[in-house]
PDB file of C-alpha atoms in Angstrom:
ATOM      1  CA  UNK A  20      -0.250 -12.077 -12.517  1.00 85.00           C
ATOM      2  CA  UNK A  21      -3.356 -10.513 -10.221  1.00 91.00           C
ATOM      3  CA  UNK A  22      -4.186  -7.492 -10.191  1.00 96.00           C
ATOM      4  CA  UNK A  23      -6.282  -5.305  -7.767  1.00 97.00           C
ATOM      5  CA  UNK A  24      -8.214  -2.016  -8.592  1.00 98.00           C
ATOM      6  CA  UNK A  25      -8.909   0.464  -5.666  1.00 98.00           C
ATOM      7  CA  UNK A  26     -10.556   3.918  -5.785  1.00 98.00           C
ATOM      8  CA  UNK A  27     -11.378   5.806  -2.098  1.00 98.00           C
ATOM      9  CA  UNK A  28     -12.380   9.369  -2.241  1.00 98.00           C
ATOM     10  CA  UNK A  29     -11.290  11.456   0.153  1.00 98.00           C
ATOM     11  CA  UNK A  30     -12.423  14.532   1.204  1.00 97.00           C
ATOM     12  CA  UNK A  31      -9.330  16.393   1.739  1.00 97.00           C
ATOM     13  CA  UNK A  32      -6.618  17.700  -0.221  1.00 97.00           C
ATOM     14  CA  UNK A  33      -4.299  16.514  -2.517  1.00 97.00           C
ATOM     15  CA  UNK A  34      -1.122  17.000  -0.342  1.00 97.00           C
ATOM     16  CA  UNK A  35      -2.089  15.810   2.798  1.00 97.00           C
ATOM     17  CA  UNK A  36      -2.926  12.556   1.187  1.00 98.00           C
ATOM     18  CA  UNK A  37      -0.809  11.493  -0.418  1.00 98.00           C
ATOM     19  CA  UNK A  38       1.779  12.228   2.078  1.00 98.00           C
ATOM     20  CA  UNK A  39      -0.608   9.724   4.826  1.00 98.00           C
ATOM     21  CA  UNK A  40      -0.030   7.242   1.827  1.00 98.00           C
ATOM     22  CA  UNK A  41       3.987   6.907   1.915  1.00 97.00           C
ATOM     23  CA  UNK A  42       4.040   7.337   6.276  1.00 98.00           C
ATOM     24  CA  UNK A  43       5.104   4.545   7.838  1.00 97.00           C
ATOM     25  CA  UNK A  44       3.895   5.692  10.965  1.00 96.00           C
ATOM     26  CA  UNK A  45       0.473   5.249   9.648  1.00 95.00           C
ATOM     27  CA  UNK A  46       0.989   2.425   7.737  1.00 93.00           C
ATOM     28  CA  UNK A  47       1.799   0.282  10.736  1.00 93.00           C
ATOM     29  CA  UNK A  48      -1.439   1.181  12.536  1.00 92.00           C
ATOM     30  CA  UNK A  49      -3.609   0.192   9.810  1.00 89.00           C
ATOM     31  CA  UNK A  50      -1.673  -3.061   9.680  1.00 86.00           C
ATOM     32  CA  UNK A  51      -1.573  -3.834  13.598  1.00 81.00           C
ATOM     33  CA  UNK A  52      -4.002  -6.647  12.745  1.00 81.00           C
ATOM     34  CA  UNK A  53      -0.732  -8.206  11.839  1.00 83.00           C
ATOM     35  CA  UNK A  54       1.750  -6.782  13.796  1.00 86.00           C
ATOM     36  CA  UNK A  55       3.265  -5.269  10.663  1.00 90.00           C
ATOM     37  CA  UNK A  56       6.056  -3.522  11.160  1.00 95.00           C
ATOM     38  CA  UNK A  57       9.092  -1.709   9.614  1.00 96.00           C
ATOM     39  CA  UNK A  58      12.426  -3.055  10.869  1.00 97.00           C
ATOM     40  CA  UNK A  59      15.205  -1.922   8.078  1.00 97.00           C
ATOM     41  CA  UNK A  60      15.822   1.114   5.436  1.00 97.00           C
ATOM     42  CA  UNK A  61      13.057   3.510   6.089  1.00 97.00           C
ATOM     43  CA  UNK A  62      11.000   2.941   9.499  1.00 97.00           C
ATOM     44  CA  UNK A  63       9.443   5.817  10.767  1.00 97.00           C
ATOM     45  CA  UNK A  64       7.964   9.347   8.984  1.00 97.00           C
ATOM     46  CA  UNK A  65       7.455   9.981   5.173  1.00 98.00           C
ATOM     47  CA  UNK A  66       9.327   7.194   2.365  1.00 98.00           C
ATOM     48  CA  UNK A  67      11.085   9.266  -0.720  1.00 98.00           C
ATOM     49  CA  UNK A  68      12.189   7.807  -3.734  1.00 98.00           C
ATOM     50  CA  UNK A  69      14.618   5.605  -4.203  1.00 98.00           C
ATOM     51  CA  UNK A  70      14.098   4.278  -0.422  1.00 98.00           C
ATOM     52  CA  UNK A  71      13.630   0.910   0.879  1.00 98.00           C
ATOM     53  CA  UNK A  72      11.771  -0.550   3.480  1.00 98.00           C
ATOM     54  CA  UNK A  73      11.263  -3.478   5.035  1.00 97.00           C
ATOM     55  CA  UNK A  74       8.010  -4.852   6.719  1.00 96.00           C
ATOM     56  CA  UNK A  75       7.865  -7.563   8.949  1.00 95.00           C
ATOM     57  CA  UNK A  76       4.483  -9.327   9.547  1.00 90.00           C
ATOM     58  CA  UNK A  77       2.140 -11.988  10.344  1.00 86.00           C
ATOM     59  CA  UNK A  78       0.306 -13.151   7.726  1.00 80.00           C
ATOM     60  CA  UNK A  79      -2.092 -16.193   7.194  1.00 75.00           C
ATOM     61  CA  UNK A  80      -0.056 -17.325  11.287  1.00 82.00           C
ATOM     62  CA  UNK A  81       3.499 -16.674   9.824  1.00 84.00           C
ATOM     63  CA  UNK A  82       6.362 -14.419   9.970  1.00 90.00           C
ATOM     64  CA  UNK A  83       7.019 -12.931   6.746  1.00 90.00           C
ATOM     65  CA  UNK A  84       9.423 -10.300   5.609  1.00 95.00           C
ATOM     66  CA  UNK A  85       8.998  -7.849   2.409  1.00 95.00           C
ATOM     67  CA  UNK A  86      11.508  -5.370   1.316  1.00 97.00           C
ATOM     68  CA  UNK A  87       9.644  -2.489  -1.190  1.00 98.00           C
ATOM     69  CA  UNK A  88      11.703   0.043  -2.782  1.00 98.00           C
ATOM     70  CA  UNK A  89       9.830   3.269  -3.952  1.00 98.00           C
ATOM     71  CA  UNK A  90      10.911   3.567  -7.910  1.00 98.00           C
ATOM     72  CA  UNK A  91       9.059   6.099  -9.369  1.00 98.00           C
ATOM     73  CA  UNK A  92       7.931   9.796  -7.151  1.00 98.00           C
ATOM     74  CA  UNK A  93       5.446  12.304  -8.438  1.00 98.00           C
ATOM     75  CA  UNK A  94       5.080  14.775  -5.872  1.00 98.00           C
ATOM     76  CA  UNK A  95       1.474  14.554  -5.290  1.00 98.00           C
ATOM     77  CA  UNK A  96       0.694  12.922  -7.950  1.00 98.00           C
ATOM     78  CA  UNK A  97       1.475   9.268  -7.990  1.00 98.00           C
ATOM     79  CA  UNK A  98       4.615   6.623  -6.197  1.00 98.00           C
ATOM     80  CA  UNK A  99       5.431   3.270  -6.782  1.00 98.00           C
ATOM     81  CA  UNK A 100       7.021   0.828  -5.360  1.00 98.00           C
ATOM     82  CA  UNK A 101       8.428  -2.540  -5.913  1.00 98.00           C
ATOM     83  CA  UNK A 102       9.800  -5.701  -4.152  1.00 97.00           C
ATOM     84  CA  UNK A 103      12.651  -6.704  -4.014  1.00 98.00           C
ATOM     85  CA  UNK A 104      12.317  -9.454  -1.291  1.00 96.00           C
ATOM     86  CA  UNK A 105       9.156 -11.041   0.222  1.00 92.00           C
ATOM     87  CA  UNK A 106       7.255 -14.328   0.015  1.00 86.00           C
ATOM     88  CA  UNK A 107       5.502 -12.627  -3.929  1.00 89.00           C
ATOM     89  CA  UNK A 108       7.013 -13.917  -7.003  1.00 91.00           C
ATOM     90  CA  UNK A 109       6.476  -9.739  -7.550  1.00 95.00           C
ATOM     91  CA  UNK A 110       4.253  -7.305  -6.340  1.00 96.00           C
ATOM     92  CA  UNK A 111       4.289  -3.785  -8.056  1.00 98.00           C
ATOM     93  CA  UNK A 112       1.706  -1.161  -6.590  1.00 98.00           C
ATOM     94  CA  UNK A 113       1.098   1.748  -8.060  1.00 98.00           C
ATOM     95  CA  UNK A 114      -0.948   4.568  -5.675  1.00 98.00           C
ATOM     96  CA  UNK A 115      -1.709   7.816  -7.975  1.00 98.00           C
ATOM     97  CA  UNK A 116      -3.398  11.112  -6.636  1.00 98.00           C
ATOM     98  CA  UNK A 117      -6.206  13.364  -8.513  1.00 98.00           C
ATOM     99  CA  UNK A 118      -7.697  16.702  -6.726  1.00 97.00           C
ATOM    100  CA  UNK A 119     -11.249  16.331  -7.899  1.00 96.00           C
ATOM    101  CA  UNK A 120     -12.779  19.570  -5.923  1.00 95.00           C
ATOM    102  CA  UNK A 121     -12.974  19.675  -1.790  1.00 95.00           C
ATOM    103  CA  UNK A 122     -11.798  15.783  -2.460  1.00 98.00           C
ATOM    104  CA  UNK A 123      -8.734  13.736  -4.070  1.00 98.00           C
ATOM    105  CA  UNK A 124      -9.066  11.049  -5.803  1.00 98.00           C
ATOM    106  CA  UNK A 125      -7.229   7.998  -4.419  1.00 98.00           C
ATOM    107  CA  UNK A 126      -6.202   4.856  -6.644  1.00 98.00           C
ATOM    108  CA  UNK A 127      -4.702   1.789  -6.084  1.00 98.00           C
ATOM    109  CA  UNK A 128      -3.178  -0.562  -8.768  1.00 98.00           C
ATOM    110  CA  UNK A 129      -1.530  -3.489  -7.003  1.00 98.00           C
ATOM    111  CA  UNK A 130      -0.237  -5.933  -8.790  1.00 97.00           C
ATOM    112  CA  UNK A 131       1.332  -9.141  -7.923  1.00 93.00           C
ATOM    113  CA  UNK A 132       2.222 -12.991  -8.236  1.00 91.00           C
ATOM    114  CA  UNK A 133       2.702 -15.652  -5.999  1.00 84.00           C
ATOM    115  CA  UNK A 134       5.186 -18.319  -6.890  1.00 82.00           C
ATOM    116  CA  UNK A 135       4.699 -21.938  -7.626  1.00 74.00           C
ATOM    117  CA  UNK A 136       3.869 -21.999 -11.403  1.00 76.00           C
ATOM    118  CA  UNK A 137      -0.033 -22.923 -11.671  1.00 76.00           C
ATOM    119  CA  UNK A 138      -0.138 -23.339  -7.908  1.00 74.00           C
ATOM    120  CA  UNK A 139       0.170 -20.079  -7.716  1.00 69.00           C
ATOM    121  CA  UNK A 140      -1.683 -18.619  -9.852  1.00 77.00           C
ATOM    122  CA  UNK A 141      -4.543 -21.462  -8.165  1.00 77.00           C
ATOM    123  CA  UNK A 142      -4.169 -19.741  -4.210  1.00 71.00           C
ATOM    124  CA  UNK A 143      -4.182 -16.026  -5.834  1.00 74.00           C
ATOM    125  CA  UNK A 144      -7.887 -16.257  -7.287  1.00 77.00           C
ATOM    126  CA  UNK A 145      -9.098 -18.791  -4.817  1.00 75.00           C
ATOM    127  CA  UNK A 146      -7.652 -16.842  -2.052  1.00 85.00           C
ATOM    128  CA  UNK A 147      -5.038 -14.599  -1.166  1.00 85.00           C
ATOM    129  CA  UNK A 148      -6.579 -11.839  -3.871  1.00 91.00           C
ATOM    130  CA  UNK A 149      -9.431 -11.082  -1.333  1.00 92.00           C
ATOM    131  CA  UNK A 150      -7.294 -11.070   0.952  1.00 90.00           C
ATOM    132  CA  UNK A 151      -4.894  -8.504  -0.417  1.00 91.00           C
ATOM    133  CA  UNK A 152      -8.174  -6.812  -0.554  1.00 95.00           C
ATOM    134  CA  UNK A 153      -9.410  -6.217   2.337  1.00 93.00           C
ATOM    135  CA  UNK A 154      -5.552  -5.240   3.352  1.00 91.00           C
ATOM    136  CA  UNK A 155      -4.946  -2.199   1.015  1.00 95.00           C
ATOM    137  CA  UNK A 156      -9.001  -1.685   2.089  1.00 96.00           C
ATOM    138  CA  UNK A 157      -8.369  -1.456   6.030  1.00 94.00           C
ATOM    139  CA  UNK A 158      -5.303   0.874   5.444  1.00 95.00           C
ATOM    140  CA  UNK A 159      -7.342   3.178   2.966  1.00 97.00           C
ATOM    141  CA  UNK A 160      -9.885   3.143   5.685  1.00 97.00           C
ATOM    142  CA  UNK A 161      -7.382   4.472   7.987  1.00 96.00           C
ATOM    143  CA  UNK A 162      -5.937   7.045   5.279  1.00 97.00           C
ATOM    144  CA  UNK A 163      -9.211   8.304   4.336  1.00 98.00           C
ATOM    145  CA  UNK A 164     -10.070   8.573   8.349  1.00 97.00           C
ATOM    146  CA  UNK A 165      -7.034  10.718   9.542  1.00 97.00           C
ATOM    147  CA  UNK A 166      -7.703  12.973   6.253  1.00 97.00           C
ATOM    148  CA  UNK A 167     -10.675  13.900   6.806  1.00 97.00           C
ATOM    149  CA  UNK A 168     -10.659  14.558  10.728  1.00 94.00           C
ATOM    150  CA  UNK A 169      -7.262  16.855  10.257  1.00 84.00           C
ATOM    151  CA  UNK A 170      -9.313  19.102   8.071  1.00 64.00           C
ATOM    152  CA  UNK A 171     -11.517  19.956  10.986  1.00 50.00           C
TER     153      UNK A 171
END
């Protein structure tokens, strides 16, 4: 299992950042490079606990689909999505939010495992972990810019 930990400091209130992080439309904007689209389940607006979303995107030259479900939510402090169907053997993404004065600390804990045993572990460590980290950083940058611009 590979794990990515990211902390992003955002000059905005916790509720704004929490809502942007679960906004399907904003997520699609942040993933324009992979042409990611919500095609089933919740396909726009703010995803809620027990809802699913199925994404279709072009990663590494191949179109793939991934269905995730929000399995836990404590507004505006935390939500967790877990893969229901997709290319990973397993995937869990925890989104944690903490107000720190005028800022919000947004923490991602992204855990994933590729199929194919030892070959999958090798791909994870040599390539996929960095690919997924870059993907998450781009998403977080758009959340940060959007939240900070909504304050002005």
